[in-house]
Tab-separated table of C-alpha atoms and ligand atoms in Angstrom:
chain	number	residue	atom	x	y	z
A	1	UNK	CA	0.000	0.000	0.000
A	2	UNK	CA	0.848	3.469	-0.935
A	3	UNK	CA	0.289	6.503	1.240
A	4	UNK	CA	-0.839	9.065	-1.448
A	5	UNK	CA	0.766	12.247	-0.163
A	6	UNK	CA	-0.760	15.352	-1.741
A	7	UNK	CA	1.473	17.684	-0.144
A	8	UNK	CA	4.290	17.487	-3.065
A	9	UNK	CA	1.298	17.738	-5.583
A	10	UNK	CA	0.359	20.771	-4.023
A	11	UNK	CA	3.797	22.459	-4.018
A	12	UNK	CA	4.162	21.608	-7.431
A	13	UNK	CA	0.674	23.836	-8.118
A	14	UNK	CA	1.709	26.409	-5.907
A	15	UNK	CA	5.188	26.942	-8.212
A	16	UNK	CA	3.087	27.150	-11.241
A	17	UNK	CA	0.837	29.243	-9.652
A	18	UNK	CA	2.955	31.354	-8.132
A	19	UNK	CA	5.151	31.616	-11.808
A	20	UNK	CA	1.625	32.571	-13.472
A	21	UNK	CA	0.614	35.027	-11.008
A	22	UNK	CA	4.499	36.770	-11.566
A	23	UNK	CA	3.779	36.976	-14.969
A	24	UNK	CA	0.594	38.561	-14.575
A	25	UNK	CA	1.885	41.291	-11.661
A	26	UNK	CA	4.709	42.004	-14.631
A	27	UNK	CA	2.090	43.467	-16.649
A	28	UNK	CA	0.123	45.288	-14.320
A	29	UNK	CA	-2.347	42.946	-13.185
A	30	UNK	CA	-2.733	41.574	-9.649
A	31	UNK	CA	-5.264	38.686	-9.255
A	32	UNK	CA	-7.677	39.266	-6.507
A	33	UNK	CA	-9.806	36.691	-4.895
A	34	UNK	CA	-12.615	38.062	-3.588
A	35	UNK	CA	-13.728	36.117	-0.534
A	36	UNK	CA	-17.311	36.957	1.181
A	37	UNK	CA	-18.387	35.954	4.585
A	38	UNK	CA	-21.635	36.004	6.124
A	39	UNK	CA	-20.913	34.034	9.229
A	40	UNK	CA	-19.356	34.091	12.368
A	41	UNK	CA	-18.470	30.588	12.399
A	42	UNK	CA	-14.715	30.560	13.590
A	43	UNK	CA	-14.021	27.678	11.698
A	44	UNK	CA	-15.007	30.002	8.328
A	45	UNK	CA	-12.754	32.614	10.011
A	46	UNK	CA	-9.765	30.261	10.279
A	47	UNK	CA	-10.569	28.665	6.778
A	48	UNK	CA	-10.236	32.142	5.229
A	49	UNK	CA	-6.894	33.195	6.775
A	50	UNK	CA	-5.428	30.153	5.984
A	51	UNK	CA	-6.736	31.004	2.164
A	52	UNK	CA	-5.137	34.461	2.736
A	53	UNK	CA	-1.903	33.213	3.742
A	54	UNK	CA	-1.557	30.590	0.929
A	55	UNK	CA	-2.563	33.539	-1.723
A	56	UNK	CA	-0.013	36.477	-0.461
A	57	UNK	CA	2.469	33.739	-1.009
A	58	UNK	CA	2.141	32.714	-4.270
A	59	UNK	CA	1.717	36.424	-4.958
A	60	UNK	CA	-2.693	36.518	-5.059
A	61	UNK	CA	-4.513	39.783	-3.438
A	62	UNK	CA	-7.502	38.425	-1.047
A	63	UNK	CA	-10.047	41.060	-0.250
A	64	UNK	CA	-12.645	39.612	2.436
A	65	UNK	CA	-15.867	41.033	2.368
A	66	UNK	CA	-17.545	40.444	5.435
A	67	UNK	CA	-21.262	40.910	5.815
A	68	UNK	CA	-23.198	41.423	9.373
A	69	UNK	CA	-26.690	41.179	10.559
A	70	UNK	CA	-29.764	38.925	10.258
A	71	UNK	CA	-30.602	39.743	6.317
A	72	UNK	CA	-27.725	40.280	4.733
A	73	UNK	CA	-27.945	41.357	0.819
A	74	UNK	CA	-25.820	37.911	0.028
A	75	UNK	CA	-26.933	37.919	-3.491
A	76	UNK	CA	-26.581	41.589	-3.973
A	77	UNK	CA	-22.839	41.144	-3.041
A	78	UNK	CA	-21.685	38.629	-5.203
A	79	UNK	CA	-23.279	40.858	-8.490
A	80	UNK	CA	-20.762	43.711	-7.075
A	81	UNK	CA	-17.993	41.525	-6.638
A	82	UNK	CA	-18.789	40.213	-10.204
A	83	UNK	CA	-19.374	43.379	-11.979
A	84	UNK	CA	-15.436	44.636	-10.679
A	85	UNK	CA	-13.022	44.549	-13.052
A	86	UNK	CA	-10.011	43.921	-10.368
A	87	UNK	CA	-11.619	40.983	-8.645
A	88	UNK	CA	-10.688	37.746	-10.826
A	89	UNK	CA	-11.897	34.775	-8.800
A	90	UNK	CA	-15.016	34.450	-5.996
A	91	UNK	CA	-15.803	32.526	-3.140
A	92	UNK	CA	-18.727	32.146	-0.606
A	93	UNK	CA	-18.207	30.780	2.638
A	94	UNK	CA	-20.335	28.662	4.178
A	95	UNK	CA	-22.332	28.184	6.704
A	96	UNK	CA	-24.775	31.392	5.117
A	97	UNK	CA	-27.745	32.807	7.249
A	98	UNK	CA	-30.839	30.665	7.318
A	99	UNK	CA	-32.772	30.722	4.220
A	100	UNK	CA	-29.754	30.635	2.389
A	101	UNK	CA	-28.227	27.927	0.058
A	102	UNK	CA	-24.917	27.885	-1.742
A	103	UNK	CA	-25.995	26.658	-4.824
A	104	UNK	CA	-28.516	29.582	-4.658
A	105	UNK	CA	-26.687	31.952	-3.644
A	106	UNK	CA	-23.707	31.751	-6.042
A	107	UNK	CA	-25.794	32.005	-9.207
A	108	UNK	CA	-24.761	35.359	-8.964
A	109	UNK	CA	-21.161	34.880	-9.224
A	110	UNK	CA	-20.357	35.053	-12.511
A	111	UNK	CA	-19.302	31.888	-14.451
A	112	UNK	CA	-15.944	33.354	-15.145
A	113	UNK	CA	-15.056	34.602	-11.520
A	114	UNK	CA	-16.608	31.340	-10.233
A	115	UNK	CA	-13.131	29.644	-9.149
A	116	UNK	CA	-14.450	26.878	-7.068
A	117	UNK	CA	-17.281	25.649	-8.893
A	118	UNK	CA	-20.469	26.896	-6.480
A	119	UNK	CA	-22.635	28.162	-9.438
A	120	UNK	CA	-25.566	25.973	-10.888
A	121	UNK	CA	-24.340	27.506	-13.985
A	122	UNK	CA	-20.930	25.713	-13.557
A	123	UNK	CA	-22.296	22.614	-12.472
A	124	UNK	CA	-24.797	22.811	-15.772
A	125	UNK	CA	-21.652	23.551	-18.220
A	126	UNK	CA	-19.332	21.111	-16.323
A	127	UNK	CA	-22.248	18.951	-17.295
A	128	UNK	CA	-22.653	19.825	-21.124
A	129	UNK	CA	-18.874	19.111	-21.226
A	130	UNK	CA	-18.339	22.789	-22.141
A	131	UNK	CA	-15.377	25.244	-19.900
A	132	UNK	CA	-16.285	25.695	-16.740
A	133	UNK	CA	-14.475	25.744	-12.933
A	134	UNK	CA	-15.163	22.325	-11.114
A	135	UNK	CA	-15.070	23.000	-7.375
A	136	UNK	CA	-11.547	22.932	-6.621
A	137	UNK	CA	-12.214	19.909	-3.961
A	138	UNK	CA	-13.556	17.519	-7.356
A	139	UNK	CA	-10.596	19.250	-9.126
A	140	UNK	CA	-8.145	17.703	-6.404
A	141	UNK	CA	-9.292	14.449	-6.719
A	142	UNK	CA	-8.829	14.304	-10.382
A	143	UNK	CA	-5.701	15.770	-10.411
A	144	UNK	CA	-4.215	13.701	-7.602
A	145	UNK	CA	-5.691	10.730	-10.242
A	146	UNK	CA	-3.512	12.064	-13.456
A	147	UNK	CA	-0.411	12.173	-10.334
A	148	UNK	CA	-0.420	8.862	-9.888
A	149	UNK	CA	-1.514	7.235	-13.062
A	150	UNK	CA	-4.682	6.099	-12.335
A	151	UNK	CA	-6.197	4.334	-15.318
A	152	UNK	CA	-9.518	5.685	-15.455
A	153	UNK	CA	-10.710	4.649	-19.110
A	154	UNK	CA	-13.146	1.931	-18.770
A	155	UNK	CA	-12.224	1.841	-14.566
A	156	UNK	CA	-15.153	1.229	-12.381
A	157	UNK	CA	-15.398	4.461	-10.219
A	158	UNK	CA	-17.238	4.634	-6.895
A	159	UNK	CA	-18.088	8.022	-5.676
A	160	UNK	CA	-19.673	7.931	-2.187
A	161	UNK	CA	-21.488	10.979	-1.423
A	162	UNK	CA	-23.893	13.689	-4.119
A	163	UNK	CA	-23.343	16.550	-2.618
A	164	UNK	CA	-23.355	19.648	-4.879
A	165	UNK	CA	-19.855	20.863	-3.694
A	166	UNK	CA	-17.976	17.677	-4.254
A	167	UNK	CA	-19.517	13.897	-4.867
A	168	UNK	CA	-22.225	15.220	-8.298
A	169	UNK	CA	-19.547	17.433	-10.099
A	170	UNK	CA	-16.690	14.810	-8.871
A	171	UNK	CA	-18.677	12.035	-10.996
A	172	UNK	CA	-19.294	13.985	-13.727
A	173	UNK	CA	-15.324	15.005	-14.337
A	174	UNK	CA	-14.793	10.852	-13.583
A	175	UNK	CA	-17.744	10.475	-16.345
A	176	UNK	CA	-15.538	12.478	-18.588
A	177	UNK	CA	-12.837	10.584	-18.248
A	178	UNK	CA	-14.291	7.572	-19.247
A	179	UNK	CA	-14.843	5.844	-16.268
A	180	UNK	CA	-18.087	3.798	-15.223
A	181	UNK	CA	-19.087	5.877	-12.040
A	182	UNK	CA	-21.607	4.589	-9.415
A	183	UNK	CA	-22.228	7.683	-7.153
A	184	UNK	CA	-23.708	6.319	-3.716
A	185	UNK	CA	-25.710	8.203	-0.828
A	186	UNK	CA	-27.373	7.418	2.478
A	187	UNK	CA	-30.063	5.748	1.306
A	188	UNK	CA	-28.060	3.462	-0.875
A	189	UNK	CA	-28.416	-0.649	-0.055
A	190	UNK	CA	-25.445	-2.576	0.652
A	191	UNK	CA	-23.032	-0.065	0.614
A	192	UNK	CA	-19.868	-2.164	1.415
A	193	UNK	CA	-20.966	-4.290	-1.913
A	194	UNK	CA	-21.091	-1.527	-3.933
A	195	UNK	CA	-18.401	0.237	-3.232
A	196	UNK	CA	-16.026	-2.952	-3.237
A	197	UNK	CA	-16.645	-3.145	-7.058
A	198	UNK	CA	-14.304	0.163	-7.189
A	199	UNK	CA	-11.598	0.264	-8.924
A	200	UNK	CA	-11.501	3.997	-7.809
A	201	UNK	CA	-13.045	4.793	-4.585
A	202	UNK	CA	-13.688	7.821	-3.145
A	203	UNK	CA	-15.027	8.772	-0.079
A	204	UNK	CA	-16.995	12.012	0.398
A	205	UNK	CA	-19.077	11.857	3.399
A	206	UNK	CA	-18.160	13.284	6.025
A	207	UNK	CA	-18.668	9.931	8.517
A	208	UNK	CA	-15.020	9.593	10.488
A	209	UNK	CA	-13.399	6.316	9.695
A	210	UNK	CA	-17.101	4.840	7.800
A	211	UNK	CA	-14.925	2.979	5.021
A	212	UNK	CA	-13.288	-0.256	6.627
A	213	UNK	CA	-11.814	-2.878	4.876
A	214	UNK	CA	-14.889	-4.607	3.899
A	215	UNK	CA	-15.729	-1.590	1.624
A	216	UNK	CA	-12.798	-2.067	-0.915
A	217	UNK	CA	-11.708	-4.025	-3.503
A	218	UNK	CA	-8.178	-5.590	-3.225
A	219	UNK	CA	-5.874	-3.034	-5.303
A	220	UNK	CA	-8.365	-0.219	-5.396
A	221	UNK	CA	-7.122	3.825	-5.186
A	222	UNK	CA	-8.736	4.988	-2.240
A	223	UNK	CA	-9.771	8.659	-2.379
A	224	UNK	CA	-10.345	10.231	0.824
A	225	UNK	CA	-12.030	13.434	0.908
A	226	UNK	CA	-13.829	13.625	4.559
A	227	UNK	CA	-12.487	15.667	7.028
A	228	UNK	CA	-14.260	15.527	10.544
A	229	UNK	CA	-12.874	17.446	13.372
A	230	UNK	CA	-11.879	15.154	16.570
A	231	UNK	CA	-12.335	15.741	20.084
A	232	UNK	CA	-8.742	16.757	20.720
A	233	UNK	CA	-8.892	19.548	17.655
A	234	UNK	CA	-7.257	16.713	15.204
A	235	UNK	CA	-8.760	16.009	11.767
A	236	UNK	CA	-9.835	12.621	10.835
A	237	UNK	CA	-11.345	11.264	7.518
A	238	UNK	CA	-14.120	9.098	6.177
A	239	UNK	CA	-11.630	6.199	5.175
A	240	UNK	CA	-10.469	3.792	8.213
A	241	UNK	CA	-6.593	4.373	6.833
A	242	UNK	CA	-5.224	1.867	8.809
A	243	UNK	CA	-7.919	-1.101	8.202
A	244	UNK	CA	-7.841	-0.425	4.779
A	245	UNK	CA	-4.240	-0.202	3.981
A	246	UNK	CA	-3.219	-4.111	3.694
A	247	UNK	CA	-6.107	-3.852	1.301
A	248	UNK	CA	-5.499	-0.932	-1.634
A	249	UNK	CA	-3.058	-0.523	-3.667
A	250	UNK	CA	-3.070	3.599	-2.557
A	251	UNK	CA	-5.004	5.953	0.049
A	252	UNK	CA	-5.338	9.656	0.869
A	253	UNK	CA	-3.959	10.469	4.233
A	254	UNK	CA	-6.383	12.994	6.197
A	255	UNK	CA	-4.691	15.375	6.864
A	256	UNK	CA	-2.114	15.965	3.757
A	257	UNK	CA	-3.579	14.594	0.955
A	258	UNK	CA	-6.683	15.905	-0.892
A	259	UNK	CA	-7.240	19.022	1.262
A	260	UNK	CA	-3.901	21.075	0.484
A	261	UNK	CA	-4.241	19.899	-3.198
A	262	UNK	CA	-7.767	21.784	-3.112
A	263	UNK	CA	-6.042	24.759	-1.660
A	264	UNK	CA	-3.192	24.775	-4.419
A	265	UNK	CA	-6.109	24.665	-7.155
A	266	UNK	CA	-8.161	27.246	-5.916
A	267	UNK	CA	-5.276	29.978	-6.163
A	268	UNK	CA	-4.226	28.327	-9.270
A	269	UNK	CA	-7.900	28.552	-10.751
A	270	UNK	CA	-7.855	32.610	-9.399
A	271	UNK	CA	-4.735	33.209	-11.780
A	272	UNK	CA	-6.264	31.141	-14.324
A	273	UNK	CA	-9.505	33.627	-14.435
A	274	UNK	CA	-6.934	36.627	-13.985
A	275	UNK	CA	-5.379	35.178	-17.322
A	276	UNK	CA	-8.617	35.365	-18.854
A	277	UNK	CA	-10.043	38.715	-17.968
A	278	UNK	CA	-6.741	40.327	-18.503
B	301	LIG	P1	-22.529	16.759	2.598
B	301	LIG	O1	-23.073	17.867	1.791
B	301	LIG	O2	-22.958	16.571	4.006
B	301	LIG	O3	-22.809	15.392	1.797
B	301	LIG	C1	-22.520	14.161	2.359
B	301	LIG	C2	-22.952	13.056	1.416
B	301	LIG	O4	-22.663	11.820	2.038
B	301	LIG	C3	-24.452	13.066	1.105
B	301	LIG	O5	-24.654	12.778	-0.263
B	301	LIG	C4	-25.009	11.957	1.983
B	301	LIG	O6	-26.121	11.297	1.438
B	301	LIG	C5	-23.852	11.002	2.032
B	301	LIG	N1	-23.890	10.180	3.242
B	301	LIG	C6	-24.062	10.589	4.525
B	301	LIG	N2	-24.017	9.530	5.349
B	301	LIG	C7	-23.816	8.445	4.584
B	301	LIG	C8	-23.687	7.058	4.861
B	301	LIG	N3	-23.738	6.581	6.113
B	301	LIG	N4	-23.499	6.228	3.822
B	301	LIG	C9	-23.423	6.692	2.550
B	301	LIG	N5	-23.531	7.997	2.223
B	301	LIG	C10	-23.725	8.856	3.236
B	301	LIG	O7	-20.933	16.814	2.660
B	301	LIG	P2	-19.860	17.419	1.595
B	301	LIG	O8	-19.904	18.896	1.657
B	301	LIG	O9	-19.959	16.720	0.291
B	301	LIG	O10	-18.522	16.960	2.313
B	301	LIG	C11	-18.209	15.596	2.516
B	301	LIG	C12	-16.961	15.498	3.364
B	301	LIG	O11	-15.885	16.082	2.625
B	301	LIG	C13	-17.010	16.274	4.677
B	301	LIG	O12	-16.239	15.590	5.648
B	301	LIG	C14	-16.353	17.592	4.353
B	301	LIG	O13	-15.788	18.211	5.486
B	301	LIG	C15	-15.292	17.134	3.385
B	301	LIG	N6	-14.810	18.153	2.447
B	301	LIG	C16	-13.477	18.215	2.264
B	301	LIG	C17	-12.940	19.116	1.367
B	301	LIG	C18	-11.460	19.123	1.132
B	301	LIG	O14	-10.969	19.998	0.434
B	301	LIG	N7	-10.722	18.157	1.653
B	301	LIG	C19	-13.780	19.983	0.677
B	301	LIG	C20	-15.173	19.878	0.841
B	301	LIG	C21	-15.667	18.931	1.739
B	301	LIG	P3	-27.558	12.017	1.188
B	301	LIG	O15	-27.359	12.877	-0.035
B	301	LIG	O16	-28.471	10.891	0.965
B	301	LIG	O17	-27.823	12.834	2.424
């Protein structure tokens, strides 16, 4: 068993990223990611800065805009942020005020600014195989895939979890890629069986430690996407790393493998859409 360790991956990313966003600064352009808040959630907070730290050193401007009080005009802010010519890439944190979706919410960001995927409008081109931004976390997966040579063409791919943000756009860039993708949920039957057919599995749940031994197939790439917080402030992920290892042929560690790859892409995706505009 390998230990798939996305931490070179995402150093690698970082130098191109930084190189791109260089280039860019040369000619007068800084690429800003404009990051809005509507939460006081200090986990959001700590997500952010750890955003704004990654940016300022591969040479990306982060502007937070942080909005207060019971209503806030969500929607209203994202159209600003989209209509500014020196703000290349968007994100919305979550959690939002109640009432308020993510996938609602960021139809307002405009498909070009949209660096991590939130739209509906992404999701719908990502589906009609036409350029869009994948959210950066789907992104990672893929790209730590291509890393190690995963054969994908014809592989039977087992996505466990649909959420909007990573399992449904994850199985559609596995679609386009060739593979035949089984995307499983909570109210699937038998999971264990299912997801032992995987040649590619990937866990995106959210359930510490749910995927044992029993769940995959001798050889299998084991993605691991969860990342639940422990009692003792640690991080833990959906894949039982230590059951499963005599088993696969590779697995994410949580943390260091797909969560500083999805950091890497996100900045890379910001000078990507700085590229364009400019
Ligand atoms: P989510 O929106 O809560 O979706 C979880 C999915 O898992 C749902 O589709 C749910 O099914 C399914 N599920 C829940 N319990 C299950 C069970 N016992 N068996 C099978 N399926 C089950 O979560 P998310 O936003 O996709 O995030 C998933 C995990 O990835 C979380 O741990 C999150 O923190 C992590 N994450 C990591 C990164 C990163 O960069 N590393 C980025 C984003 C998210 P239903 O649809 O039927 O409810």
């Amino acid at each position: 068993m390998t230990l798939i360790d996305g931490r070179p991956l995402a150093a690698a990313i970082r130098g191109e990223t930084e190189a791109g966003a260089a280039e860019l600064r040369g000619r007068g352009l800084v690429p800003k990611l404009g990051a809005l808040v509507a939460t006081d959630d200090p986990a959001t907070a700590w997500y952010v800065r750890s955003i704004a730290k990654a940016a300022e050193q591969v040479g990306i401007a982060v502007e937070q805009v942080t909005l207060e009080g019971a209503s806030p005009d969500v929607a209203g802010t994202l159209e600003a942020l989209s209509a500014r010519g020196d703000v290349h890439g968007i994100i919305c944190l979550t959690p939002l005020p109640e009432g308020l979706t993510l996938a609602g919410v960021a139809e307002h960001i405009a498909p070009a600014k949209d660096v991590d995927g939130a739209s509906p409008l992404s999701l719908g081109r990502l589906a009609a195989g036409l350029p869009a931004f994948a959210p950066a976390t789907a992104q990672a997966v893929m790209e730590i895939l291509a890393h190690e040579q995963t054969p994908l063409n014809g592989a039977e791919a087992v996505v466990v979890g649909r959420s909007i943000v990573v399992g449904k756009p994850l199985s559609l860039l596995l679609l386009a890629e060739h593979a035949t993708v089984t995307v499983c949920h909570s109210r699937t039957r038998d999971l264990p069986e299912v997801a032992s057919r995987a040649d590619v599995l990937v866990a995106a749940v959210g359930r510490p430690q749910l995927v044992g031994a029993g769940y995959v197939k001798e050889g299998a790439v084991v993605i691991d996407v969860g990342t639940n917080a422990t009692e003792d402030g640690g991080l833990v992920g959906d894949v039982d790393t230590a059951a499963v290892e005599p088993v696969a042929a590779g697995v994410t560690p949580v943390p260091g493998g797909v969560g500083p790859v999805t950091t890497a892409i996100l900045l890379r995706n910001v000078v990507t859409a700085a590229r364009a505009a400019g």
